[in-house]
XYZ file of C-alpha atoms in Angstrom:
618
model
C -28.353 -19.840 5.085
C -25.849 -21.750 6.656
C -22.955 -25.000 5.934
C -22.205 -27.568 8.348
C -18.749 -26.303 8.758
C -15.720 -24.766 7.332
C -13.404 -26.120 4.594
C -12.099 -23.539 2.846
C -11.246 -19.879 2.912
C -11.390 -17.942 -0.391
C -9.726 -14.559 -0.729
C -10.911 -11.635 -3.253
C -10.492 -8.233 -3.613
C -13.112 -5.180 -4.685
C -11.556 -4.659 -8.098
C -12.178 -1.112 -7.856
C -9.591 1.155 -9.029
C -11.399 4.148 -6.930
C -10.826 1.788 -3.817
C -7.184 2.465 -3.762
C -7.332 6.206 -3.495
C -9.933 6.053 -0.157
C -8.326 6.786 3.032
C -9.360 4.292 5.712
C -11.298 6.607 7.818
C -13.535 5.911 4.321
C -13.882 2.534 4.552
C -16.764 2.135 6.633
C -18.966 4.397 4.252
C -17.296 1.728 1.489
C -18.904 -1.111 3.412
C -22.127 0.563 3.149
C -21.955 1.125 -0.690
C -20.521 -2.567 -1.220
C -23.902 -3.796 1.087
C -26.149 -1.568 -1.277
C -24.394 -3.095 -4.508
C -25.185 -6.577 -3.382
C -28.461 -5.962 -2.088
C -29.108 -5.115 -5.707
C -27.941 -8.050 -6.726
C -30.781 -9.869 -4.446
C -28.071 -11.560 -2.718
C -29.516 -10.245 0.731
C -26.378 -9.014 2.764
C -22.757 -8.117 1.543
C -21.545 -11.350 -0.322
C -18.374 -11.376 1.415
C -17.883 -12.943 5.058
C -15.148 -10.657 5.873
C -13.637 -7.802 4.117
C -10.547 -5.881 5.269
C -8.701 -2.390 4.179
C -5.496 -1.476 4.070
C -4.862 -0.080 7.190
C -5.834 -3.818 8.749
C -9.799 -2.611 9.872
C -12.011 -5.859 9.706
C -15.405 -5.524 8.890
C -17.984 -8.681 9.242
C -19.843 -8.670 6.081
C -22.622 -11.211 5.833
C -24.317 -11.265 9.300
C -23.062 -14.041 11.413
C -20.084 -14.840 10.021
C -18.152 -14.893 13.309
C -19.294 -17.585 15.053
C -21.284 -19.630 11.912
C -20.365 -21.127 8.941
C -22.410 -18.611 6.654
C -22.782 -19.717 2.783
C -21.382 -16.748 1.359
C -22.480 -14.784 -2.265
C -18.921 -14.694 -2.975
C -17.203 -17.688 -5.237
C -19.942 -19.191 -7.443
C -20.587 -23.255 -6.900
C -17.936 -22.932 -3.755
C -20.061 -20.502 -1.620
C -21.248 -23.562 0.354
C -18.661 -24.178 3.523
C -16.346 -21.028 2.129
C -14.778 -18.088 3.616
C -14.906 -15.226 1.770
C -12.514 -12.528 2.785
C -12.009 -9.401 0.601
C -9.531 -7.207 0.562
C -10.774 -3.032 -0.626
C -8.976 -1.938 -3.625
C -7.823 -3.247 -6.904
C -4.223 -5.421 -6.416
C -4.011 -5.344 -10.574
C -2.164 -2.565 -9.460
C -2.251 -1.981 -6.003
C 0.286 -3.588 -3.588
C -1.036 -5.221 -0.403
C -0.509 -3.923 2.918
C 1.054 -6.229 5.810
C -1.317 -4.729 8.041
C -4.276 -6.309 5.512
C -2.432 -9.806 4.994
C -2.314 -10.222 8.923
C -5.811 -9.069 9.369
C -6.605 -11.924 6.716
C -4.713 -14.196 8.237
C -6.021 -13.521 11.527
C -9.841 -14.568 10.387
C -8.247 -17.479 9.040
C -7.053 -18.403 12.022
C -10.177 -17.746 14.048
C -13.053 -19.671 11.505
C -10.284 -22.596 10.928
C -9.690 -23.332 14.461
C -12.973 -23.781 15.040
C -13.270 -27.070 12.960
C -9.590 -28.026 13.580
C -7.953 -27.045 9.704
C -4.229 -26.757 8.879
C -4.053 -23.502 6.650
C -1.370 -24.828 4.856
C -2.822 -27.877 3.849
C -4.811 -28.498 0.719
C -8.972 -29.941 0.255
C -10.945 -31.202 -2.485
C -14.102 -29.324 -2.819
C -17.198 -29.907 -5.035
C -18.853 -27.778 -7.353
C -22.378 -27.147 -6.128
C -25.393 -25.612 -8.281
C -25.714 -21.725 -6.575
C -27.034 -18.100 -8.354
C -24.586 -16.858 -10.330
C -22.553 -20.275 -11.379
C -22.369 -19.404 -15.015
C -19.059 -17.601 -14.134
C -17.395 -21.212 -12.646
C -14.383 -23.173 -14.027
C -15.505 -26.609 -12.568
C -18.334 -28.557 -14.105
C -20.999 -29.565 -11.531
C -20.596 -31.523 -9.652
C -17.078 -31.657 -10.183
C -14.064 -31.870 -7.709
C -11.336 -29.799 -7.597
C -8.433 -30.185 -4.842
C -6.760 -26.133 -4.145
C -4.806 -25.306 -1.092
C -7.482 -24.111 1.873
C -6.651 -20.616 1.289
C -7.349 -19.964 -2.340
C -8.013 -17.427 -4.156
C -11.334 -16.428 -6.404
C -9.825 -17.215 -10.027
C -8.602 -20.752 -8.681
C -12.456 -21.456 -9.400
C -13.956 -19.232 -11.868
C -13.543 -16.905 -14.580
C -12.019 -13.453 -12.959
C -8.520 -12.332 -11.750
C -9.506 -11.824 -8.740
C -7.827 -11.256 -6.236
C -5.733 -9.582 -8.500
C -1.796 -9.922 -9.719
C -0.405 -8.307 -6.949
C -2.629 -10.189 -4.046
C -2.438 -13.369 -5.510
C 1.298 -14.429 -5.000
C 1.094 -13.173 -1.157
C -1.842 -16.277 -0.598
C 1.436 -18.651 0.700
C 2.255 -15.867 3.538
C -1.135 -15.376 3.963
C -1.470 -19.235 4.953
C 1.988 -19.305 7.036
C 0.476 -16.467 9.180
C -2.293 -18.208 9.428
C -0.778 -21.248 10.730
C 1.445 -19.611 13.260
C 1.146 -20.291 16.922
C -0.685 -17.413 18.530
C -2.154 -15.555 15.560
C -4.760 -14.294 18.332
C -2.293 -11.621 19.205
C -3.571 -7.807 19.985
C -3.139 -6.528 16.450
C -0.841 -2.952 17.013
C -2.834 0.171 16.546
C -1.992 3.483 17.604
C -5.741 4.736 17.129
C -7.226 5.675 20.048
C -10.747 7.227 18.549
C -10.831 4.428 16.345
C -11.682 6.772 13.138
C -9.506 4.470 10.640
C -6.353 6.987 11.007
C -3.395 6.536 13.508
C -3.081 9.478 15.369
C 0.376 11.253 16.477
C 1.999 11.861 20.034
C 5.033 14.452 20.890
C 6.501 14.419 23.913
C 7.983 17.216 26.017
C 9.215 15.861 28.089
C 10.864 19.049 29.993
C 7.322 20.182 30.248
C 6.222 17.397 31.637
C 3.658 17.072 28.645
C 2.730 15.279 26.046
C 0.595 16.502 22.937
C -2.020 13.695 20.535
C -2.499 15.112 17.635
C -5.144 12.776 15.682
C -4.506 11.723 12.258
C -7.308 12.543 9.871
C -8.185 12.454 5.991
C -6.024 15.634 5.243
C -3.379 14.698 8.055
C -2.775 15.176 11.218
C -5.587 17.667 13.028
C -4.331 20.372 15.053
C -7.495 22.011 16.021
C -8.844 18.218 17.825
C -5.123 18.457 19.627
C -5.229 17.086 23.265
C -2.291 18.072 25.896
C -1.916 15.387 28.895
C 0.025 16.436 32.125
C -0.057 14.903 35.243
C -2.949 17.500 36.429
C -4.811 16.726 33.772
C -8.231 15.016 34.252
C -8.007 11.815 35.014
C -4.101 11.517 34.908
C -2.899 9.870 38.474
C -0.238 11.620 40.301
C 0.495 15.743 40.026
C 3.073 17.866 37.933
C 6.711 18.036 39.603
C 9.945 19.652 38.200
C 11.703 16.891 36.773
C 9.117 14.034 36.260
C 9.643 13.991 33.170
C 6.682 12.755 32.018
C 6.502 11.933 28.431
C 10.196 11.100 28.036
C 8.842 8.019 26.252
C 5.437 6.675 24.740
C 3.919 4.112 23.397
C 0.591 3.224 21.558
C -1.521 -0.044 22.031
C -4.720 -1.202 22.928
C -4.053 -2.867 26.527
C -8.002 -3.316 27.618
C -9.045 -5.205 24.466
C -11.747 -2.551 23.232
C -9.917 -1.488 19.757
C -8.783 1.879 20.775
C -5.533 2.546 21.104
C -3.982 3.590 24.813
C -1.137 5.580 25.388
C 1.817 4.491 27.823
C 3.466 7.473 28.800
C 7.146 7.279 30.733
C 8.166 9.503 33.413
C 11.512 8.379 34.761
C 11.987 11.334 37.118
C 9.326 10.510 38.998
C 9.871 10.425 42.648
C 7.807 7.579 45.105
C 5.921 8.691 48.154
C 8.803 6.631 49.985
C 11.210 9.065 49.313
C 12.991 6.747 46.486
C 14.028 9.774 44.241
C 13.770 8.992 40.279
C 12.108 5.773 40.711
C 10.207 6.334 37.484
C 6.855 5.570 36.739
C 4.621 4.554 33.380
C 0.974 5.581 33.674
C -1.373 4.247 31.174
C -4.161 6.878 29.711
C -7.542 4.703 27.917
C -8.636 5.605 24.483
C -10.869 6.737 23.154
C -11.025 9.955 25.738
C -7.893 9.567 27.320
C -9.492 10.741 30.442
C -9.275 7.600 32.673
C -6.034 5.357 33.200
C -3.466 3.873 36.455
C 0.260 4.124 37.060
C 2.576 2.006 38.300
C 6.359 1.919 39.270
C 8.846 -0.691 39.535
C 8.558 -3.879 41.259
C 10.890 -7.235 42.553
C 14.083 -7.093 43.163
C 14.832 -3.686 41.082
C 16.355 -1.226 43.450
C 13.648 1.776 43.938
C 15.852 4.767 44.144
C 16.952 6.053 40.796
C 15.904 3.288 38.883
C 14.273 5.847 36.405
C 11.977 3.496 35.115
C 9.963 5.098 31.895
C 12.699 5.827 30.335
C 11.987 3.890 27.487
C 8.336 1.749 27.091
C 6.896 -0.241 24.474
C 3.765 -2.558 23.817
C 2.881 -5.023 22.304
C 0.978 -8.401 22.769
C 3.888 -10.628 24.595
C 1.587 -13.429 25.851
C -1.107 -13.195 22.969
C -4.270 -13.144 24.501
C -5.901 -10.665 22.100
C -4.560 -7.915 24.213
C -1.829 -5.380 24.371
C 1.068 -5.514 26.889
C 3.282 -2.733 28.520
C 7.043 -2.880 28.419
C 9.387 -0.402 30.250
C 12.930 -0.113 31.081
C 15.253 2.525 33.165
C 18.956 3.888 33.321
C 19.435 3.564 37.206
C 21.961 1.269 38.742
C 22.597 -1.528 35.656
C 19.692 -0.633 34.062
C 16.131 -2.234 34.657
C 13.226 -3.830 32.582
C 9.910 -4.265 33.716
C 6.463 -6.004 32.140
C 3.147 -5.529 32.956
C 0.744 -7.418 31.152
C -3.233 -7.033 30.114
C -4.330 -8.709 33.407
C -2.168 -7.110 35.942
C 0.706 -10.326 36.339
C 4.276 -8.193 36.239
C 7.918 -9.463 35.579
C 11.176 -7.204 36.338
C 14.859 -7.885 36.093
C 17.982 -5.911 35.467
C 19.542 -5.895 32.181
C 23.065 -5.829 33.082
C 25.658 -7.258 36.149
C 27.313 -4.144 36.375
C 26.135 -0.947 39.215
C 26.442 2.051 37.454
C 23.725 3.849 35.727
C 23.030 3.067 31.633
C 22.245 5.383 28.678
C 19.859 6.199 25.742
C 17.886 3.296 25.983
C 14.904 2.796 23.094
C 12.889 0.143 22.658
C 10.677 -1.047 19.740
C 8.781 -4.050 19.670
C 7.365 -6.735 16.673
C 7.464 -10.685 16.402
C 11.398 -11.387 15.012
C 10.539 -15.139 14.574
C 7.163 -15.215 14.094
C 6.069 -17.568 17.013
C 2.683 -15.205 17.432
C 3.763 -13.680 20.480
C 5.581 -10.220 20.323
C 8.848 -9.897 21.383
C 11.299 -6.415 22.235
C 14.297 -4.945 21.036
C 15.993 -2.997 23.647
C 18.703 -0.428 22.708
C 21.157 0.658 25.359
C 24.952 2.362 25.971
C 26.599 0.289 28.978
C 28.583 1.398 31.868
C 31.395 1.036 29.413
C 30.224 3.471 26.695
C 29.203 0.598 24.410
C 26.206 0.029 22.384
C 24.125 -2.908 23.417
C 20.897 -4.620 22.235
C 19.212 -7.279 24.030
C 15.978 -9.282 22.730
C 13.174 -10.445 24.745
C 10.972 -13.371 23.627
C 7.640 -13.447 23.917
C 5.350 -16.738 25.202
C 2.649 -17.889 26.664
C 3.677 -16.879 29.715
C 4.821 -13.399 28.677
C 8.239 -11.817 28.139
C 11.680 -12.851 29.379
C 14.965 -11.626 28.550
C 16.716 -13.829 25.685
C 20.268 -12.304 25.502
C 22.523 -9.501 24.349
C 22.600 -9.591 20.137
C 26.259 -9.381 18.467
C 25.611 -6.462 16.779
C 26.351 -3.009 18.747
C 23.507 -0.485 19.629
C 23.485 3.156 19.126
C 20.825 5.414 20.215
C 17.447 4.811 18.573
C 15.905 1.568 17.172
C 12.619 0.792 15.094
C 11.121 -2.793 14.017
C 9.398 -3.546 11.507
C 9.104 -6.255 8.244
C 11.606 -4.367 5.459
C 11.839 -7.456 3.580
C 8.138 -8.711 3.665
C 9.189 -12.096 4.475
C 6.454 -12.542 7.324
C 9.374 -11.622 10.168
C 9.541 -8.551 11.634
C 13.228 -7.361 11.371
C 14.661 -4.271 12.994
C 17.313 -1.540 12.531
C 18.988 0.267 14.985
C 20.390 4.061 14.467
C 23.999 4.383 14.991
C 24.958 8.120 15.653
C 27.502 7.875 17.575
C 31.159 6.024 16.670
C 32.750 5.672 19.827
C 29.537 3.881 21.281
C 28.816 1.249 18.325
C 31.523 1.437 15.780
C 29.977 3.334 13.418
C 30.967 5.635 10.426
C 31.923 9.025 11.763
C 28.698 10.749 10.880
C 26.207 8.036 11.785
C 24.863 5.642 10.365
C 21.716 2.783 10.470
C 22.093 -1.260 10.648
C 18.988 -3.401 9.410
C 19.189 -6.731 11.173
C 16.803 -9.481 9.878
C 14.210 -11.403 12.496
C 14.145 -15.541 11.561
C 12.887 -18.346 13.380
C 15.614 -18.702 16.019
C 16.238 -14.758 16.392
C 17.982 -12.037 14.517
C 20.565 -13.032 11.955
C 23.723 -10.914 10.699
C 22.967 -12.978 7.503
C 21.593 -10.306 4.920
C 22.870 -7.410 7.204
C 22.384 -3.890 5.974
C 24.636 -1.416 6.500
C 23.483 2.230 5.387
C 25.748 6.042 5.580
C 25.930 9.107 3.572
C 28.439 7.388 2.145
C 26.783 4.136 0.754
C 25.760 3.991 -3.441
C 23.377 5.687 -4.195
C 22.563 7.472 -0.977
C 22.765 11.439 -1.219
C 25.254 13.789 0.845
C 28.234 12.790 2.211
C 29.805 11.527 5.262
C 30.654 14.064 7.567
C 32.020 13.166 11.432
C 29.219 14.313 13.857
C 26.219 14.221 11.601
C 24.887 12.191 14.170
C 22.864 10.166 11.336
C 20.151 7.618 13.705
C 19.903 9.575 16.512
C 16.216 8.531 15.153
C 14.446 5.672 13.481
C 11.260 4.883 12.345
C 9.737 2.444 10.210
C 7.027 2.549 7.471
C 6.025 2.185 3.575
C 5.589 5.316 2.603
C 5.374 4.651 -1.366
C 2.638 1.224 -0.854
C 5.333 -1.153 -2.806
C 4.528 -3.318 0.241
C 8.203 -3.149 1.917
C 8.907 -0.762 4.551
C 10.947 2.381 4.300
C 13.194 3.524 6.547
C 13.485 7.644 7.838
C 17.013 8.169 9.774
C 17.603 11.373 11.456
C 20.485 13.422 11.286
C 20.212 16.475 13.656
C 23.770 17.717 14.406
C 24.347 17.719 10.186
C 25.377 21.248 9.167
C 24.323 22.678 5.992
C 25.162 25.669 3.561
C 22.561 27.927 3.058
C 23.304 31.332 0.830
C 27.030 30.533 1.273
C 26.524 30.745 5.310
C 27.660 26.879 7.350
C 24.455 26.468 9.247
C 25.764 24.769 12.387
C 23.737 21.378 13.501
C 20.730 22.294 11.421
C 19.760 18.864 10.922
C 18.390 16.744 8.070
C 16.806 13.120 7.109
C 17.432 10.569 5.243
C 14.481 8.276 3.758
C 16.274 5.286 3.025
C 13.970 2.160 0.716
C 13.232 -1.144 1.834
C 13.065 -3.970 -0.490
C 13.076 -8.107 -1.072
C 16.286 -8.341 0.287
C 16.191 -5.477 3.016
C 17.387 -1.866 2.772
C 18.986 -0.295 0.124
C 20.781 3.206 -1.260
C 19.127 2.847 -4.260
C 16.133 5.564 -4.161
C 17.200 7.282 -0.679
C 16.008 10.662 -0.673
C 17.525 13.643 1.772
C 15.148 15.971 3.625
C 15.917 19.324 5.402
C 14.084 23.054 5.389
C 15.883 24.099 2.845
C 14.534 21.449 0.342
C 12.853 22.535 -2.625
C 8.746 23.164 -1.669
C 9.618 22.565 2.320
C 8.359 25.793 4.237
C 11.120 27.950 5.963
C 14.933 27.119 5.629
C 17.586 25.661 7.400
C 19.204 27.636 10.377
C 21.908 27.227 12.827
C 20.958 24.528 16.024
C 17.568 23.585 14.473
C 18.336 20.380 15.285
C 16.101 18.717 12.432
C 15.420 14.913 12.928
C 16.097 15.057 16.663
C 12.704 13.095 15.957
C 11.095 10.981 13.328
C 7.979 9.257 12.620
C 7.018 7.506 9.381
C 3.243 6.515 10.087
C 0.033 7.118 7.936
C -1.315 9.832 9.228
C -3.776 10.395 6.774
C -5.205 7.084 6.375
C -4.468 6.282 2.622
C -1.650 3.329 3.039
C 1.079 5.271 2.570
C 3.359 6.268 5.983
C 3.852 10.517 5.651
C 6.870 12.043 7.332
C 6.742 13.452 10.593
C 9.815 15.083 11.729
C 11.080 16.900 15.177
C 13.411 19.986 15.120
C 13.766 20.842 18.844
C 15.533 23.487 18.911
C 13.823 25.495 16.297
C 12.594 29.066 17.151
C 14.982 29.227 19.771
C 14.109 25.835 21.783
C 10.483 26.094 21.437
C 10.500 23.609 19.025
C 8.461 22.501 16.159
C 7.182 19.617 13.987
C 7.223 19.084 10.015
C 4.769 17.050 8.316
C 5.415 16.028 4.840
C 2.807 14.034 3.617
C 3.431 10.846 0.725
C 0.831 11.057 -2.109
C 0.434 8.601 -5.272
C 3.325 10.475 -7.275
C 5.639 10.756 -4.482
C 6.447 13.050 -1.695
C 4.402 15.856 -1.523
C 6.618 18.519 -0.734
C 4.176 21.655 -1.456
C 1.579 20.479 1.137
C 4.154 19.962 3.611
C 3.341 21.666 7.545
C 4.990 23.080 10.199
C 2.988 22.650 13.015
C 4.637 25.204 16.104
C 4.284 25.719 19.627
C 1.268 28.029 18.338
C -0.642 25.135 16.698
C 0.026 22.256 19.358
C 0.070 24.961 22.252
C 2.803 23.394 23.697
C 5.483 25.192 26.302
C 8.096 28.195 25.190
C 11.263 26.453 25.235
C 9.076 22.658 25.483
C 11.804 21.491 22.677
C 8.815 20.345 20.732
C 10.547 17.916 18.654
C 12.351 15.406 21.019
C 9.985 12.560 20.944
C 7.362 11.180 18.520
C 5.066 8.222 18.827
C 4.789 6.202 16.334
């Protein structure tokens, strides 16, 4: 049956301790057990509107919810002109995901707008006669005023949506509320099983390797290798393309599979512009079909080298995913391409000569909707630069240079859980961003206006609590990624270290490499928990050798699907340049060392001396 409109959204979760172990490639067959229970319960479709899993997957429960104002089986005497949105799992105990609070806040969004509601403000609702009302607070017939996103125990006897949900209803509401919230949600899974799925680039090879994530990690055997005379793939293989020297994840058609931009900035243009670059864009879910395209405006064609860094993300919000790239040549360039084919391009500094390292990493820093970039860069002068673009309406323009020097590798994402995506950049190097000698990583903090040196985190081998020591040339950041790997609902950060040496059986093994898992919390990083990571730790297959160059790559993304981001690191030069990856997946009780995997040249059947291990996407 149906209301007449929408006043109120009302947010639950399962309650089922078993919920929190399922991976999300599980929660579909969930759905169908949660329909089944409720059948039972004669109340003729799942109870809930919406429901939503960790990993930000949004199911429509009772048929019709997405266009209709649905009466619901889901809040006793308030099912009448309710949303019910449930979140799988049990937040007694479990921590929410921001992936699930955004997916909640993006129904919000979508059923309030259509009948004109503020998210933050509050209603008076009355209690209404309905099956099951024996389990309400409010007398019939009773009023009761609550904010418009409430949760279950506001109005009856339960504690749903649990201790840990509960307090997180005020962000849920400010998400809600802000401009945009119909922004392409990121994904970086292109068969759209539940699990994000891997990509290494090598980039020497002119390859790059998806490996898909899966219930027991990532799945070697369902591998697929892309090169530029590959099937679908425009253009054909040339030395020095460099195709995969960056990549990106997003879903720039609007069907909810991921695509992959891949950079190649060494490509060459059939006008004879040498290193002009080019991004090509491959379409999930078979990665078979896609386009290219190369700079455009008043960008200089001839070594512009333009894929040597790409990211996506939604810049204009409308509900689909936007490509960002930038190149070395001549000042450096940026380019944007958006969902329906519109492009902007400028150059990112005044200066002639070519630029260096540039990484780029994209999330909304003051939470406007619209997703903005963070571009990392060394100048002409040898100094470490960022500079933000904003997103609008009208897509993505270049704000300015921040005050805080870049190094070689940056990663965004919210550490604090604040609602603002924040970023930190990997400092490596400390001629280029005045750095401690071995390296280090600097967690800025996104706010309304921009990034903020208020709250700045600092973080070394020599900071409290963090283990090792500061050694000059460590190179600590030459990689960054962000992700929660132990579900206390603030992002982690993993910083490599490649060039760190390391003693094995009394024997200095020379640039071996290492990481360094570093915790996020309420107030940003922190030493306190950091964890160090190399071959020769204690359960970690093989051992440490000369030149391995460990961390010369890092991802910290869910591979497995069960809220919790596993380790994924690059060692390019191990077995003599081949290459390899190391996956260490997180578990409830920690890391889990013992089922950690090396996954070679043999497994991915990438290239002898492919240096397996330079780039990974996420």
């Amino acid at each position: 049956s149906y209301g007449t409109d929408i006043k109120a959204a009302v947010i639950h979760h399962t309650g089922v301790d078993n919920d929190n172990t399922l991976s999300c490639a599980e929660s579909a067959a969930r759905m169908r057990t949660i329909q089944q229970a409720h059948l039972a319960q004669e109340w003729f479709d799942v109870g809930y509107n919406f429901i939503v899993d960790k990993c930000g997957q949004i199911f429509e429960g009772r048929s019709g919810g997405m266009d209709l104002p649905v009466v619901g089986a889901h809040d006793a005497g308030f099912n009448t002109d309710t949303l019910g949105i449930s979140y799988i799992g049990n937040f007694e105990t479990a921590k929410p995901s921001r992936a699930a609070l955004d997916a909640m806040a993006r129904i919000i969004a979508w059923k309030f707008g259509m009948y004109g509601i503020d998210p933050t403000t509050s209603v008076t609702l009355t209690s209404r006669a309905e099956k099951g009302y024996s389990g309400n607070n409010v007398p019939l017939g009773e009023q009761i005023t609550l904010p418009r996103v409430f949760g279950h125990k506001d109005t009856n006897a339960t504690a749903c949506p649990g201790a840990n949900l509960y307090p997180k209803l005020g962000l849920i509401r400010s998400l809600a509320k802000t401009p945009g919230i119909s922004h392409a949600l990121a994904t970086s899974d292109y068969n759209r099983d539940g699990v994000s799925d891997l990509v290494a680039g090598t980039p020497v090879a002119n390859r790059v390797t998806v490996i898909p994530g899966g219930i027991d990690g990532p799945v070697t055997a369902s591998r697929i290798g892309l090169t530029q005379n590959s099937a679908g793939v425009p253009d054909s293989s040339e030395a020095g393309d460099s195709f995969g020297a960056s990549t990106a994840w997003g879903d720039y058609n609007g069907d909810g599979h991921a695509d992959l931009a891949i950079g190649s900035p060494g490509e060459d243009d059939a006008g004879g512009n040498t290193d002009r670059g080019q991004v090509t864009v491959m379409y999930g879910p078979t990665l078979t079909k896609g386009f290219s395209y190369t700079t455009s405006g008043t960008v200089t064609a001839a070594g512009a080298k333009l894929g040597s860094t790409v990211t996506v993300g939604d810049f204009n919000a409308d509900g689909k995913a936007d490509v960002f790239s930038a190149g070395t040549g001549k000042g450096g360039n940026w380019h944007v391409r958006l969902s329906g084919g519109a492009t902007a391009s400028g150059t990112l500094t005044s200066a002639t000569g070519s630029l260096a390292h540039l990484d780029a990493a994209t999330g909304d820093f003051n939470r406007d909707g619209y997703a903005d970039v963070a571009l990392n860069y060394r100048d002409t002068a040898g100094i470490g630069r960022v500079v933000r673009f904003a997103g609008s309406a009208t897509g993505l323009t270049k704000a300015g240079v921040i005050s805080v020097k870049g190094g070689r590798s940056i990663a965004a994402g919210d550490i604090n859980a604040n609602g603002y995506d924040d970023i930190v950049i990997g400092q490596p190097v400390a001629a280029e961003s005045g750095a401690i000698s071995g390296g280090q990583v600097t967690m800025l903090l996104g706010t309304s206006t921009g990034f903020t040196t208020t709250g700045m985190k600092v973080v070394h081998q020599d900071t409290a609590d963090v283990p090792g020591g500061n050694e000059s040339g460590d190179a600590l950041g030459i990689s960054v990624s962000i992700g929660d790997y132990n579900a206390d609902g603030y992002p982690d950060v993993l910083a490599g270290a490649k060039d760190e040496d390391l003693t094995r059986s009394g024997v200095n093994q020379v640039n071996a490499g290492s990481a360094l898992l570093i915790k996020g919390s309420s107030t940003g990083l922190t030493g306190s928990g950091s964890l160090a990571i190399s071959q020769d730790t204690t359960g970690v297959p093989g051992s440490t050798e000369s030149n391995d160059g460990l961390g010369s790559a890092v991802s910290l993304t869910d591979l497995s699907g069960y809220g919790r981001a596993d380790l994924t690191f690059g060692a390019s030069g191990e077995d003599g340049g081949d290459g390899i990856l190391m996956y260490l997946p997180s578990n409830s009780t920690g890391l889990g060392y013992a089922q950690t995997v090396i996954l070679s040249k043999t497994a991915l059947g990438t290239p002898t001396d492919g240096m397996l291990g330079q780039t990974l996407t996420p």
